[in-house]
Amino acid sequence: EDQVTQSPEALRLQEGESSSLNCSYTVSGLRGLFWYRQDPGKGPEFLFTLYSAGEEKEKERLKATLTKKESFLHITAPKPEDSATYLCAAPLDRGSTLGRLYFGRGTQLTVWP
Amino acid sequence: GAVVSQHPSRVICKSGTSVKIECRSLDFQATTMFWYRQFPKQSLMLMATSNEGSKATYEQGVEKDKFLINHASLTLSTLTVTSAHPEDSSFYICSAGGEVAPYEQYFGPGTRLTVT
């Protein structure tokens, strides 16, 4: 069964303390791995798409990397405003409908000053 | 970036009534829209895929007669929760993707439904 698993479930960091979030997947024939940020009571905000192993993308303090079995979201010198739930997702391509995504349960990140 | 809106943002209704939620892509044409449901501290669960001009495709376990989806134009999809019950209370989120990159979806702000 296709699966996307995120760890840790929750992460508390002090401002400036760098760390990484993990997303492992068992989706066969992966057609991209997606990272989103979600603030409480809001819809997810698109961050990155990674399509092939070895690919890296950066945005401000965030860098996403992809291997054949997992993806990491590295957070360098985080600030309190980086506090959010980070979700990763992989495509469900059963059938002819494109665009269906399977989301992991997310990592709730809290950065305290 | 692409903007997706939802209306209403919050709705409270009585058990047995129906509620309609609108999802609009404001600055691009979305051939496909998706409806998700999210319970507190849970991840997003895909409910259905909405294609403009055709019937929606529902995920396993989602009642199509309870969650009616209409995708009348390239910028509007609606989800109607019929005969709502307290267990339907949840956070409903839509997303829209374009033809070029259907997986790079942009999400609406969500609708908090509370059924009393």
Tab-separated table of C-alpha atoms in Angstrom:
chain	number	residue	atom	x	y	z
A	1	GLU	CA	0.000	0.000	0.000
A	2	ASP	CA	1.317	3.436	-0.909
A	3	GLN	CA	2.315	5.400	2.134
A	4	VAL	CA	3.855	8.695	3.157
A	5	THR	CA	5.278	8.867	6.683
A	6	GLN	CA	6.598	11.968	8.386
A	7	SER	CA	8.803	12.251	11.447
A	8	PRO	CA	9.033	13.560	14.013
A	9	GLU	CA	5.392	14.245	14.766
A	10	ALA	CA	6.359	17.374	16.687
A	11	LEU	CA	9.585	19.323	16.960
A	12	ARG	CA	10.488	22.157	19.277
A	13	LEU	CA	13.514	24.246	18.425
A	14	GLN	CA	15.102	27.264	19.940
A	15	GLU	CA	15.499	30.187	17.574
A	16	GLY	CA	18.655	29.624	15.534
A	17	GLU	CA	18.794	25.885	16.200
A	18	SER	CA	18.909	24.134	12.822
A	19	SER	CA	17.249	20.770	12.263
A	20	SER	CA	15.653	18.494	9.667
A	21	LEU	CA	12.217	17.022	9.094
A	22	ASN	CA	11.846	13.654	7.424
A	23	CYS	CA	9.350	12.322	4.918
A	24	SER	CA	9.677	8.704	3.837
A	25	TYR	CA	7.551	7.263	1.090
A	26	THR	CA	6.731	3.908	-0.379
A	27	VAL	CA	4.781	5.201	-3.354
A	28	SER	CA	5.747	3.242	-6.421
A	29	GLY	CA	6.628	5.138	-9.562
A	30	LEU	CA	6.965	8.412	-7.693
A	31	ARG	CA	6.011	11.428	-9.776
A	32	GLY	CA	7.170	14.096	-7.448
A	33	LEU	CA	7.315	14.776	-3.741
A	34	PHE	CA	5.653	17.914	-2.446
A	35	TRP	CA	6.201	20.006	0.647
A	36	TYR	CA	3.590	22.343	2.090
A	37	ARG	CA	3.413	24.590	5.120
A	38	GLN	CA	0.159	24.870	7.037
A	39	ASP	CA	-0.618	27.463	9.684
A	40	PRO	CA	-3.419	26.770	12.194
A	41	GLY	CA	-6.878	27.238	10.707
A	42	LYS	CA	-5.543	27.856	7.195
A	43	GLY	CA	-5.052	25.925	3.999
A	44	PRO	CA	-1.617	24.546	3.082
A	45	GLU	CA	0.853	26.829	1.363
A	46	PHE	CA	2.916	25.306	-1.433
A	47	LEU	CA	6.676	25.232	-0.734
A	48	PHE	CA	8.551	22.827	-2.988
A	49	THR	CA	8.275	20.112	-5.580
A	50	LEU	CA	11.054	17.567	-5.999
A	51	TYR	CA	10.997	15.206	-8.939
A	52	SER	CA	14.190	13.158	-8.914
A	53	ALA	CA	16.643	11.717	-6.429
A	54	GLY	CA	19.460	14.134	-5.717
A	55	GLU	CA	17.369	17.186	-6.421
A	56	GLU	CA	17.517	20.083	-3.956
A	57	LYS	CA	15.482	23.271	-3.684
A	58	GLU	CA	15.845	26.228	-1.357
A	59	LYS	CA	13.639	29.022	-0.143
A	60	GLU	CA	14.904	31.386	2.526
A	61	ARG	CA	15.760	29.211	5.555
A	62	LEU	CA	14.299	26.056	4.063
A	63	LYS	CA	15.998	23.485	1.861
A	64	ALA	CA	14.309	20.347	0.575
A	65	THR	CA	16.219	17.306	-0.645
A	66	LEU	CA	15.104	14.015	-2.148
A	67	THR	CA	16.557	10.508	-2.185
A	68	LYS	CA	15.048	7.369	-3.631
A	69	LYS	CA	13.144	6.619	-0.442
A	70	GLU	CA	12.845	9.816	1.533
A	71	SER	CA	12.879	13.568	1.527
A	72	PHE	CA	14.270	15.972	4.080
A	73	LEU	CA	13.243	19.499	4.850
A	74	HIS	CA	16.208	21.257	6.406
A	75	ILE	CA	15.559	24.367	8.443
A	76	THR	CA	18.588	26.575	8.994
A	77	ALA	CA	18.622	29.068	11.856
A	78	PRO	CA	14.837	29.008	12.269
A	79	LYS	CA	12.838	31.941	13.533
A	80	PRO	CA	9.578	31.920	15.505
A	81	GLU	CA	7.676	32.779	12.317
A	82	ASP	CA	8.735	29.413	10.901
A	83	SER	CA	6.462	27.740	13.437
A	84	ALA	CA	3.831	25.775	11.507
A	85	THR	CA	2.919	22.263	10.468
A	86	TYR	CA	4.966	21.021	7.546
A	87	LEU	CA	3.272	18.502	5.300
A	88	CYS	CA	4.716	16.324	2.604
A	89	ALA	CA	2.635	14.683	-0.085
A	90	ALA	CA	3.052	12.256	-2.947
A	91	PRO	CA	0.842	11.671	-5.978
A	92	LEU	CA	-1.748	8.930	-6.055
A	93	ASP	CA	-1.838	7.900	-9.651
A	94	ARG	CA	-4.269	5.064	-9.656
A	95	GLY	CA	-6.600	5.490	-12.562
A	96	SER	CA	-6.561	8.319	-15.039
A	97	THR	CA	-7.068	11.242	-12.715
A	98	LEU	CA	-3.959	13.310	-12.344
A	99	GLY	CA	-3.221	15.517	-9.405
A	100	ARG	CA	-4.509	13.398	-6.551
A	101	LEU	CA	-2.195	13.770	-3.556
A	102	TYR	CA	-1.625	11.585	-0.503
A	103	PHE	CA	-0.513	13.614	2.507
A	104	GLY	CA	1.580	12.567	5.465
A	105	ARG	CA	0.391	13.461	8.952
A	106	GLY	CA	2.792	16.369	9.170
A	107	THR	CA	5.452	17.643	11.558
A	108	GLN	CA	4.331	20.373	13.914
A	109	LEU	CA	7.282	22.725	14.303
A	110	THR	CA	7.502	25.202	17.157
A	111	VAL	CA	10.360	27.678	17.275
A	112	TRP	CA	10.681	29.582	20.508
A	113	PRO	CA	12.717	32.755	20.991
B	1	GLY	CA	1.339	32.979	-7.119
B	2	ALA	CA	-2.001	31.369	-7.848
B	3	VAL	CA	-4.842	32.298	-5.527
B	4	VAL	CA	-7.700	30.072	-4.487
B	5	SER	CA	-10.558	31.367	-2.380
B	6	GLN	CA	-13.235	29.599	-0.370
B	7	HIS	CA	-16.537	30.822	0.925
B	8	PRO	CA	-17.674	30.810	3.628
B	9	SER	CA	-14.681	30.606	5.932
B	10	ARG	CA	-16.850	29.438	8.828
B	11	VAL	CA	-20.369	28.059	8.935
B	12	ILE	CA	-22.545	26.691	11.689
B	13	CYS	CA	-25.633	24.753	10.733
B	14	LYS	CA	-28.230	22.605	12.393
B	15	SER	CA	-28.289	18.863	12.048
B	16	GLY	CA	-30.310	17.785	9.009
B	17	THR	CA	-29.705	20.893	6.933
B	18	SER	CA	-27.469	21.252	3.875
B	19	VAL	CA	-24.473	23.502	3.484
B	20	LYS	CA	-22.764	24.681	0.299
B	21	ILE	CA	-19.076	25.604	0.164
B	22	GLU	CA	-17.617	27.442	-2.813
B	23	CYS	CA	-14.074	27.156	-4.130
B	24	ARG	CA	-12.806	29.629	-6.706
B	25	SER	CA	-9.516	29.958	-8.558
B	26	LEU	CA	-9.085	33.703	-8.856
B	27	ASP	CA	-6.281	34.184	-11.328
B	28	PHE	CA	-6.024	30.965	-13.305
B	29	GLN	CA	-8.231	28.362	-14.889
B	30	ALA	CA	-8.394	25.146	-12.943
B	31	THR	CA	-9.412	22.162	-14.989
B	32	THR	CA	-9.279	20.046	-11.859
B	33	MET	CA	-10.130	20.896	-8.286
B	34	PHE	CA	-9.806	18.699	-5.250
B	35	TRP	CA	-11.730	18.577	-2.003
B	36	TYR	CA	-10.066	17.553	1.237
B	37	ARG	CA	-11.232	17.085	4.764
B	38	GLN	CA	-9.076	17.612	7.839
B	39	PHE	CA	-9.863	16.654	11.417
B	40	PRO	CA	-8.012	18.310	14.319
B	41	LYS	CA	-4.350	17.322	14.433
B	42	GLN	CA	-4.872	15.021	11.457
B	43	SER	CA	-3.613	15.278	7.927
B	44	LEU	CA	-5.590	16.155	4.850
B	45	MET	CA	-7.739	13.364	3.509
B	46	LEU	CA	-8.680	13.569	-0.151
B	47	MET	CA	-12.436	13.289	-0.595
B	48	ALA	CA	-12.989	13.772	-4.286
B	49	THR	CA	-11.645	15.109	-7.540
B	50	SER	CA	-13.744	17.641	-9.383
B	51	ASN	CA	-13.375	18.024	-13.131
B	52	GLU	CA	-14.969	20.860	-15.025
B	53	GLY	CA	-17.997	19.697	-16.966
B	54	SER	CA	-17.979	16.118	-15.737
B	55	LYS	CA	-18.940	14.084	-12.711
B	56	ALA	CA	-16.694	14.150	-9.698
B	57	THR	CA	-14.576	11.154	-8.778
B	58	TYR	CA	-14.903	10.166	-5.138
B	59	GLU	CA	-12.342	8.412	-2.979
B	60	GLN	CA	-13.168	5.096	-1.411
B	61	GLY	CA	-15.420	5.469	1.593
B	62	VAL	CA	-16.723	8.928	0.684
B	63	GLU	CA	-20.484	9.033	0.157
B	64	LYS	CA	-21.194	10.782	-3.122
B	65	ASP	CA	-24.849	11.353	-2.250
B	66	LYS	CA	-23.849	13.110	0.942
B	67	PHE	CA	-21.053	15.233	-0.457
B	68	LEU	CA	-22.321	16.667	-3.725
B	69	ILE	CA	-19.712	18.262	-5.933
B	70	ASN	CA	-20.340	20.501	-8.902
B	71	HIS	CA	-17.639	21.989	-11.118
B	72	ALA	CA	-19.650	24.350	-13.270
B	73	SER	CA	-16.802	26.406	-14.705
B	74	LEU	CA	-13.017	26.490	-14.911
B	75	THR	CA	-12.896	28.743	-11.876
B	76	LEU	CA	-15.625	27.425	-9.590
B	77	SER	CA	-16.303	24.177	-7.789
B	78	THR	CA	-18.875	23.693	-5.030
B	79	LEU	CA	-19.187	21.107	-2.301
B	80	THR	CA	-22.605	20.613	-0.737
B	81	VAL	CA	-22.842	18.661	2.487
B	82	THR	CA	-26.374	17.294	2.485
B	83	SER	CA	-28.333	16.400	5.607
B	84	ALA	CA	-25.386	17.343	7.763
B	85	HIS	CA	-24.765	15.619	11.070
B	86	PRO	CA	-22.399	16.499	13.913
B	87	GLU	CA	-19.856	13.944	12.653
B	88	ASP	CA	-19.579	15.988	9.453
B	89	SER	CA	-18.096	18.831	11.467
B	90	SER	CA	-14.613	19.331	10.102
B	91	PHE	CA	-12.271	21.628	8.200
B	92	TYR	CA	-12.933	21.389	4.458
B	93	ILE	CA	-10.223	22.569	2.077
B	94	CYS	CA	-10.195	22.766	-1.684
B	95	SER	CA	-7.241	22.928	-4.019
B	96	ALA	CA	-6.805	23.671	-7.676
B	97	GLY	CA	-4.198	22.599	-10.161
B	98	GLY	CA	-3.553	23.615	-13.718
B	99	GLU	CA	-3.039	21.509	-16.790
B	100	VAL	CA	0.718	22.054	-16.965
B	101	ALA	CA	1.554	20.911	-13.449
B	102	PRO	CA	-1.513	19.210	-11.978
B	103	TYR	CA	0.290	18.149	-8.813
B	104	GLU	CA	1.489	21.621	-7.934
B	105	GLN	CA	-1.745	22.538	-6.304
B	106	TYR	CA	-2.767	25.735	-4.615
B	107	PHE	CA	-5.031	25.482	-1.650
B	108	GLY	CA	-7.891	27.613	-0.469
B	109	PRO	CA	-7.984	28.952	3.092
B	110	GLY	CA	-10.448	26.296	4.208
B	111	THR	CA	-13.980	26.275	5.581
B	112	ARG	CA	-14.704	25.349	9.185
B	113	LEU	CA	-18.037	23.531	9.337
B	114	THR	CA	-19.737	22.995	12.667
B	115	VAL	CA	-22.963	21.007	12.770
B	116	THR	CA	-24.993	21.399	15.945
